[in-house]
PDB file of C-alpha atoms in Angstrom:
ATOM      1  CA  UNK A  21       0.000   0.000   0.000  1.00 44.00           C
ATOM      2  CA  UNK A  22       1.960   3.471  -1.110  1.00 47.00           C
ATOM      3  CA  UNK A  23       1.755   6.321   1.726  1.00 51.00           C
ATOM      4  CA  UNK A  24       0.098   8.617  -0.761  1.00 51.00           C
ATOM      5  CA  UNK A  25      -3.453   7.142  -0.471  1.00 64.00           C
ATOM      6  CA  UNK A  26      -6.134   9.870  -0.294  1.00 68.00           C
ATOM      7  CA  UNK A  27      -6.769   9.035   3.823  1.00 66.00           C
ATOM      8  CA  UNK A  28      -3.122   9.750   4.220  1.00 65.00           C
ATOM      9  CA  UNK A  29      -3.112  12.493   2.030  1.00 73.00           C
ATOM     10  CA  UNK A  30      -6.263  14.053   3.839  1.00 73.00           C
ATOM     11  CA  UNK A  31      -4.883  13.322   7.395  1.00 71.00           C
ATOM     12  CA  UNK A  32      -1.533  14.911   6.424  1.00 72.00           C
ATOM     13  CA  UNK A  33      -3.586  18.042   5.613  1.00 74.00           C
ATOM     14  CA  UNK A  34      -5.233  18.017   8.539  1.00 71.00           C
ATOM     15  CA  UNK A  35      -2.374  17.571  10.872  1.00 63.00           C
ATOM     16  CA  UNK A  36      -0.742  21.086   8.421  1.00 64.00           C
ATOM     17  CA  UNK A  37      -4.079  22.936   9.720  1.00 58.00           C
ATOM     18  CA  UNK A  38      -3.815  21.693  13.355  1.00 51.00           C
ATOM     19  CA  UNK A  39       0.209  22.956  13.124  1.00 45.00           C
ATOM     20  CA  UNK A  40      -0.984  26.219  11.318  1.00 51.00           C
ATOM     21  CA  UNK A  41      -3.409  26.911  14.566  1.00 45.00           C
ATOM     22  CA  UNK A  42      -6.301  25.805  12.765  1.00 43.00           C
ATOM     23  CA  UNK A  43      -5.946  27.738   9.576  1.00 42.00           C
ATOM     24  CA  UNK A  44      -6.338  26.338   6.640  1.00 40.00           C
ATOM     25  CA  UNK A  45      -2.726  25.399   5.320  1.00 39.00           C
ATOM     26  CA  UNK A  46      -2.813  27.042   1.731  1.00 40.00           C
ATOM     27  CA  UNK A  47      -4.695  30.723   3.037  1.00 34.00           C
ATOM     28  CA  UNK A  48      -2.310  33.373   4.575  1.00 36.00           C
ATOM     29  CA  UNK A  49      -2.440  34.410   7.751  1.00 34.00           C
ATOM     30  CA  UNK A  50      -3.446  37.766   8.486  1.00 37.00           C
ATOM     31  CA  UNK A  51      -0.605  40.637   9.616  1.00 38.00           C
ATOM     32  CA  UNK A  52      -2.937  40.960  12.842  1.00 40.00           C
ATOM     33  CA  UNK A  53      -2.650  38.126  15.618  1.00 42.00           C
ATOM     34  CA  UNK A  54      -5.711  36.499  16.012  1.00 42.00           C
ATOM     35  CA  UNK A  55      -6.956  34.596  19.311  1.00 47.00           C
ATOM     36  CA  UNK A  56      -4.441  32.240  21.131  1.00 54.00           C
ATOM     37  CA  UNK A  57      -6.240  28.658  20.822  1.00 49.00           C
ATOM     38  CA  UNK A  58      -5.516  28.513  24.440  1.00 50.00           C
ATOM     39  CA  UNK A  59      -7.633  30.862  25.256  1.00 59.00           C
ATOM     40  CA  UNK A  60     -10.584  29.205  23.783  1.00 59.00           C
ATOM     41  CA  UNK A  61     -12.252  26.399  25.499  1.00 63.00           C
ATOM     42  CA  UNK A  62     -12.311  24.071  22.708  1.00 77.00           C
ATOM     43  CA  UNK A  63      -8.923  23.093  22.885  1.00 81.00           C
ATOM     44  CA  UNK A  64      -8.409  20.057  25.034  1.00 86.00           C
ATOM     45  CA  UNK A  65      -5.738  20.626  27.813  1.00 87.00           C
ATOM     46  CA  UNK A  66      -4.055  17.227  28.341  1.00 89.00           C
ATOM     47  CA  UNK A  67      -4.344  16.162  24.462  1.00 88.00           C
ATOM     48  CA  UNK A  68      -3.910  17.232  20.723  1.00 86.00           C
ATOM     49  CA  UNK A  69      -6.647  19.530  18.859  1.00 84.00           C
ATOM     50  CA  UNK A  70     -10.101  20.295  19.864  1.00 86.00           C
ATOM     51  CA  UNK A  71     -12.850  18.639  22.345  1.00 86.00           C
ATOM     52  CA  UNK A  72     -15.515  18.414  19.253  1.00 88.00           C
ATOM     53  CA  UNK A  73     -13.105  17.052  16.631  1.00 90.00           C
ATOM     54  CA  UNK A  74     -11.894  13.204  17.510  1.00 90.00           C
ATOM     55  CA  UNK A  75     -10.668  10.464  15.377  1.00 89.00           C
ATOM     56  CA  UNK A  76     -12.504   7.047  15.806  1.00 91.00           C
ATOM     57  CA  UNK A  77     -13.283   3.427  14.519  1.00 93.00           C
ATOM     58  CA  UNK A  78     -16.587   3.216  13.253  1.00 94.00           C
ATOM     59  CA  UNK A  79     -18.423   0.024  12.919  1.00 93.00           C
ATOM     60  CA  UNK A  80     -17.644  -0.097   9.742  1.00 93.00           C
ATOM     61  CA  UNK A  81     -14.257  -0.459  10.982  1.00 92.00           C
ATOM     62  CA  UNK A  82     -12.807   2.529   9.123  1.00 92.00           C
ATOM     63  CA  UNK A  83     -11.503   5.547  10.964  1.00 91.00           C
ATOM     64  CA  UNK A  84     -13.764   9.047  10.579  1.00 93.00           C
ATOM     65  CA  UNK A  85     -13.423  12.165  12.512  1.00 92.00           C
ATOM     66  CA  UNK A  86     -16.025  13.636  14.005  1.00 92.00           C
ATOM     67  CA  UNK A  87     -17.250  17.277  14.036  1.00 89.00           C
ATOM     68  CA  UNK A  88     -17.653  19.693  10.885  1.00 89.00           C
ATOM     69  CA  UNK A  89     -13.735  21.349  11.263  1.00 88.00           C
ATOM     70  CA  UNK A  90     -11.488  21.199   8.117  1.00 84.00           C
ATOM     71  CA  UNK A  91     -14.146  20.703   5.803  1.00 85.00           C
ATOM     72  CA  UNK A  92     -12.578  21.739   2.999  1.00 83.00           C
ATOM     73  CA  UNK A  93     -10.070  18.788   3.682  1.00 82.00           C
ATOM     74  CA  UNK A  94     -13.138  16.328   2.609  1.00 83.00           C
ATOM     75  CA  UNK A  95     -15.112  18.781   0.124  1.00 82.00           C
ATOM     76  CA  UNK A  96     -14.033  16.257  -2.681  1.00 81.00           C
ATOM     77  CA  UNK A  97     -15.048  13.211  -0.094  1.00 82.00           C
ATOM     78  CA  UNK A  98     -18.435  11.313   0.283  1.00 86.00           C
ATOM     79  CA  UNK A  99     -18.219  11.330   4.155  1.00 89.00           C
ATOM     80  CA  UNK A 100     -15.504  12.255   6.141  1.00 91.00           C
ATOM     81  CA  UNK A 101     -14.301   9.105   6.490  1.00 89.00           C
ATOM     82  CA  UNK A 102     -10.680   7.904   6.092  1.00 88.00           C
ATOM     83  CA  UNK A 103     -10.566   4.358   4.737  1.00 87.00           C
ATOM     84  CA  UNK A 104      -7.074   3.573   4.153  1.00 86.00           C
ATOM     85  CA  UNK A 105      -5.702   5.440   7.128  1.00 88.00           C
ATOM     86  CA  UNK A 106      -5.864   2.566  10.015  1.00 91.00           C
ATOM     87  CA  UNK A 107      -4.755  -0.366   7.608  1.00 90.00           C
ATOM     88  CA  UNK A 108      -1.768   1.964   6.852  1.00 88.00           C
ATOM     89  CA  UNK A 109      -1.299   3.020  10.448  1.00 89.00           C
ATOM     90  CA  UNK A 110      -1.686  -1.246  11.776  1.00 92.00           C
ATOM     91  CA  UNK A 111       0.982  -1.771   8.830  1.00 91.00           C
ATOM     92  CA  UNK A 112       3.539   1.327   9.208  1.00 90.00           C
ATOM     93  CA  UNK A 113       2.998   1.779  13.068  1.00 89.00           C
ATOM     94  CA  UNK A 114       2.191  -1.225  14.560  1.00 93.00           C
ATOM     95  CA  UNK A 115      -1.259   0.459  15.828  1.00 90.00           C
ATOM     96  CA  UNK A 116      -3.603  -1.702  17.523  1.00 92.00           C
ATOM     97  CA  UNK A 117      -7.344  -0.191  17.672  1.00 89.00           C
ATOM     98  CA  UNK A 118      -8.413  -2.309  19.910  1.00 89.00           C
ATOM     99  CA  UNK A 119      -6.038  -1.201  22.777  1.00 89.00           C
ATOM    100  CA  UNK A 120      -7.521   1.273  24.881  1.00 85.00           C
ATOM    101  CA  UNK A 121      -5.538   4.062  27.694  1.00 82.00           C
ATOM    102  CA  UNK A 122      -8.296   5.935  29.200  1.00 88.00           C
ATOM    103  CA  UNK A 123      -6.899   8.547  31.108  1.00 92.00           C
ATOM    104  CA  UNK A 124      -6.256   8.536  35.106  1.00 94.00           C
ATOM    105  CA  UNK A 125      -6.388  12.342  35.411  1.00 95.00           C
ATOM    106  CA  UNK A 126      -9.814  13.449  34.222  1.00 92.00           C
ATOM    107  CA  UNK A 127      -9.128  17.154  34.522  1.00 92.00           C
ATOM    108  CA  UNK A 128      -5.950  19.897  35.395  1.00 92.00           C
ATOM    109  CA  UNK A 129      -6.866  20.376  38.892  1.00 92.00           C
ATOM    110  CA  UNK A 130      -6.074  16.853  40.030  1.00 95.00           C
ATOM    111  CA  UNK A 131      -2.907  17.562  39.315  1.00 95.00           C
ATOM    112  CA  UNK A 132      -0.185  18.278  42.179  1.00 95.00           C
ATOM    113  CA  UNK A 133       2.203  21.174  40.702  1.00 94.00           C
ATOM    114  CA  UNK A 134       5.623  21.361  42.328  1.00 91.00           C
ATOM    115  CA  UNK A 135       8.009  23.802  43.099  1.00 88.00           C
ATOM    116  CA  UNK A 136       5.166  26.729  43.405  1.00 91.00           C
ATOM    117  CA  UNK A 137       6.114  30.274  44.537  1.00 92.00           C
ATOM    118  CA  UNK A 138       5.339  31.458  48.449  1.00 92.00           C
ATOM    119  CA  UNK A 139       2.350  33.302  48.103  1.00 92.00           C
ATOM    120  CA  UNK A 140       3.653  35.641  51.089  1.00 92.00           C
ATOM    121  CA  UNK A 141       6.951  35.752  49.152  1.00 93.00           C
ATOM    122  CA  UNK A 142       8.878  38.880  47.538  1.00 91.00           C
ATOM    123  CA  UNK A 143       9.117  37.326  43.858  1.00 90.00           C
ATOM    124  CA  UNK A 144       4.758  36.156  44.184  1.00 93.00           C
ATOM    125  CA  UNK A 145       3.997  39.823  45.022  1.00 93.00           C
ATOM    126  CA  UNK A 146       6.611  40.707  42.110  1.00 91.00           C
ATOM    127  CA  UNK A 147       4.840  38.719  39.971  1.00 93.00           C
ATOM    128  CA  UNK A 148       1.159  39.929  40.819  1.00 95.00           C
ATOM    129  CA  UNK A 149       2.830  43.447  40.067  1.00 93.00           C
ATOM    130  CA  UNK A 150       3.443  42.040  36.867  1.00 94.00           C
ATOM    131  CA  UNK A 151       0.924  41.011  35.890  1.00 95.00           C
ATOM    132  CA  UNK A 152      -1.373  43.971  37.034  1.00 95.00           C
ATOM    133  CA  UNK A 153       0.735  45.778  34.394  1.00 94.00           C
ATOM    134  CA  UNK A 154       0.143  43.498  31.644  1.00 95.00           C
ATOM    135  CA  UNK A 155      -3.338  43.159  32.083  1.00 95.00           C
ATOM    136  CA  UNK A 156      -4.427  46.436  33.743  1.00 95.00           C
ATOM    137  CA  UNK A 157      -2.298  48.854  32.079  1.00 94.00           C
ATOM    138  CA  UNK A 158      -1.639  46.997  28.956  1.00 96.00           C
ATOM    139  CA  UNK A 159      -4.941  45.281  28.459  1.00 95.00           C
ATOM    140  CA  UNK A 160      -3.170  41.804  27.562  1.00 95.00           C
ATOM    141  CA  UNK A 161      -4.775  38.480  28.596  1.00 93.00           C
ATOM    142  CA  UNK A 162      -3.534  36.683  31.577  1.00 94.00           C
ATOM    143  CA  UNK A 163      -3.741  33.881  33.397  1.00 93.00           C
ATOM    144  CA  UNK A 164      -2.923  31.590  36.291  1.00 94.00           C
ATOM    145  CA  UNK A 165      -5.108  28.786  36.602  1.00 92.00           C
ATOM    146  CA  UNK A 166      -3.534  25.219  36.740  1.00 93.00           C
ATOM    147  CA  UNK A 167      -4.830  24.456  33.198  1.00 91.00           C
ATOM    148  CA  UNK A 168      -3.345  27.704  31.155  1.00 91.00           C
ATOM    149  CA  UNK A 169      -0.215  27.007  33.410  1.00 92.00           C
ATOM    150  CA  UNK A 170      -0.219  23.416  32.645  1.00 92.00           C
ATOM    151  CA  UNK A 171      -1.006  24.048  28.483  1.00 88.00           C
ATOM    152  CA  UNK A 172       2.276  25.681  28.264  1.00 89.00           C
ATOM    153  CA  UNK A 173       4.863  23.823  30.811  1.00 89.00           C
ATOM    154  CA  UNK A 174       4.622  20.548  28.488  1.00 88.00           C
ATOM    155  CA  UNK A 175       5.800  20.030  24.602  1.00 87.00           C
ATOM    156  CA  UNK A 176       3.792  17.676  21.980  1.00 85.00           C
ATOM    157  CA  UNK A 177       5.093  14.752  22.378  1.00 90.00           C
ATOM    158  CA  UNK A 178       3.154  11.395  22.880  1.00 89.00           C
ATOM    159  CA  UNK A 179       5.479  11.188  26.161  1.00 93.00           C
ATOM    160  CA  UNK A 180       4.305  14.039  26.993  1.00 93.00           C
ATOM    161  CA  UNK A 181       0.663  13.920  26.335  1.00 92.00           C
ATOM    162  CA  UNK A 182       0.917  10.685  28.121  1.00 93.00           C
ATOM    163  CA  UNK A 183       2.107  12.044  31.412  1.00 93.00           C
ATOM    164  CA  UNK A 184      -0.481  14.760  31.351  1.00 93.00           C
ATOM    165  CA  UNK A 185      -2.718  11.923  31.106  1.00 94.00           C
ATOM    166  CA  UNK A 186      -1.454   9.776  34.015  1.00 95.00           C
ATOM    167  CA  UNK A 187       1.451  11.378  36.044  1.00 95.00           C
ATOM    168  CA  UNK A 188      -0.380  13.474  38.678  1.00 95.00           C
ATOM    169  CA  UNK A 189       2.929  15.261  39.782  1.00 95.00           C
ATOM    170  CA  UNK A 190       3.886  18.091  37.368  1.00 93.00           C
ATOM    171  CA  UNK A 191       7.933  19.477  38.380  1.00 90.00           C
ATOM    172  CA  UNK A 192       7.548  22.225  35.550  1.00 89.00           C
ATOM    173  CA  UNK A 193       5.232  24.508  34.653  1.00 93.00           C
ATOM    174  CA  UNK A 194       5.291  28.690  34.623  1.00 94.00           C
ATOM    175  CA  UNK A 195       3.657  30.709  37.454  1.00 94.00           C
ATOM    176  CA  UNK A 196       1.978  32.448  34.966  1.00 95.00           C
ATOM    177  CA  UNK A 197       0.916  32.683  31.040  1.00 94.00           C
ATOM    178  CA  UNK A 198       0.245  36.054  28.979  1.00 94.00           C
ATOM    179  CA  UNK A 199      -1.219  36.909  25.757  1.00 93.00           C
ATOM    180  CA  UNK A 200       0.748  39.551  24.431  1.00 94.00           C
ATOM    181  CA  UNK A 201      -0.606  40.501  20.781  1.00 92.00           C
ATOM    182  CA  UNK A 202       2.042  42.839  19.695  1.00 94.00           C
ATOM    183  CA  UNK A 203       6.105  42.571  18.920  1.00 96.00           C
ATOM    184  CA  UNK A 204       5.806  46.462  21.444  1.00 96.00           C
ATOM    185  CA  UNK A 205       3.964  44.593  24.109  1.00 96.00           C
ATOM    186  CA  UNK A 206       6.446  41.967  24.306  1.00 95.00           C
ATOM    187  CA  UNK A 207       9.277  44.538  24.504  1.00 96.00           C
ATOM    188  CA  UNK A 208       7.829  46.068  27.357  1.00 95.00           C
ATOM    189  CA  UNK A 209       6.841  42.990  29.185  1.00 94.00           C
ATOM    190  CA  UNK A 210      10.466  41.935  29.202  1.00 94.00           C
ATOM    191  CA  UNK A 211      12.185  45.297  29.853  1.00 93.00           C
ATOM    192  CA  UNK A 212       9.734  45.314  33.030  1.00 90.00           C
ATOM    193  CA  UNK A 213      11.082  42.075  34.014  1.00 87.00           C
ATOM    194  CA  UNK A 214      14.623  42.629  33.668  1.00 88.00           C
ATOM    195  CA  UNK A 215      14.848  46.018  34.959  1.00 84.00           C
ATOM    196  CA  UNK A 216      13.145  45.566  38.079  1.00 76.00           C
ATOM    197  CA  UNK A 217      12.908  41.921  38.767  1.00 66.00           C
ATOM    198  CA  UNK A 218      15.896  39.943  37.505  1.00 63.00           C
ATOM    199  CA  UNK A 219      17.686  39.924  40.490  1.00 59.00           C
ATOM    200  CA  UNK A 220      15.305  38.161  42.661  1.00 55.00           C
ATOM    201  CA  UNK A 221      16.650  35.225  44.529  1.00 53.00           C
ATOM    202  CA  UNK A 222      13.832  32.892  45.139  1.00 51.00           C
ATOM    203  CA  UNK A 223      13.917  30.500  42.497  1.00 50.00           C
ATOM    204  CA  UNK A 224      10.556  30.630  39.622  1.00 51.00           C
ATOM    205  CA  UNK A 225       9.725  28.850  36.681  1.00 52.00           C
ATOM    206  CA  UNK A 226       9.429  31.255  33.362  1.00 52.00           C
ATOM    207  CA  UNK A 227       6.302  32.974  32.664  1.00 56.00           C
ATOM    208  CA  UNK A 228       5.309  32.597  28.938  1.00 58.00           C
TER     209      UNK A 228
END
């Protein structure tokens, strides 16, 4: 079976959308920042993609994905089904459809997140300072619940989706996340940090 069937073809297209943010891969981005997905609900926090889009095995035994995203992807296709794409995956990957991992960790607060700041500390005031700025002065989207923190402590590996999904102790993640929507805003986020925090001693994960 050649790697160029049209389920291959349509699932590499989708996975270019997913890395593109969710644009489609062939239409330009605008010069003006749209959204972070992270700020949007639909993105799942301890996964890949979004909560109303899933691949699955049908019982026709043939993988579809679920949802009405990237419909241009199967505007050529009777259904949005991809036919060849688990014989190809059994074959090339050694997937087995049948084996399931549902997750032990159900959602971000069960998770225990280490190494956390002293709320009555110099460098946790510093940082509520901080963010005050960004967000009150600024008018840039913060956060610092456990899920934004835990979205951006982690890469996209399957190691790492996997520990999201059944490690409940976290070492890393920042104490904080911002939105900054401008290369001027990001300048002036960092100068404030340098010039009047960089020599704090109490040790802090990076805020992204």
């Amino acid at each position: 079976m050649s790697d160029a069937t049209p389920s291959v073809a349509r699932m590499r297209a989708i996975l270019r959308q997913i890395s593109a943010g969710g644009q489609p891969a062939s239409v330009s981005l605008p010069s003006t920042p749209s959204p972070p997905l992270a700020l949007s609900p639909a993105t799942r926090w301890n996964g890949w993609g979004f909560h109303d889009t899933k691949l699955f095995v049908n019982s026709n035994k043939v993988i579809e994905i679920s949802g009405a995203r990237y419909a241009e992807v199967f505007a050529n296709a009777p259904d949005r089904t991809l036919p060849s794409l688990l014989p190809w995956a059994e074959k090339r990957l050694g997937l087995d459809a049948d084996r399931r991992s549902a997750p032990s960790i159900t959602c971000a607060e069960e998770l225990r997140l280490r190494n956390q700041l002293d709320e009555g500390g110099e460098t946790y005031r510093a940082l509520m300072q901080f963010l005050h700025l960004a967000s009150e002065e600024l008018g840039i989207n913060t956060s610092m619940t456990v899920e934004e923190r835990v979205r951006h402590g982690h890469g996209q590996t399957c190691e790492d989706v996997f520990r999201l999904r059944h490690v409940r102790d976290v070492e890393r993640v920042p104490d904080a996340v911002v939105w900054p929507t401008s290369h001027e805003q990001v300048e002036i986020l960092v100068n404030e940090v340098t010039q009047k925090y960089a020599d704090k001693e109490e040790p802090t994960s990076p805020t992204r």
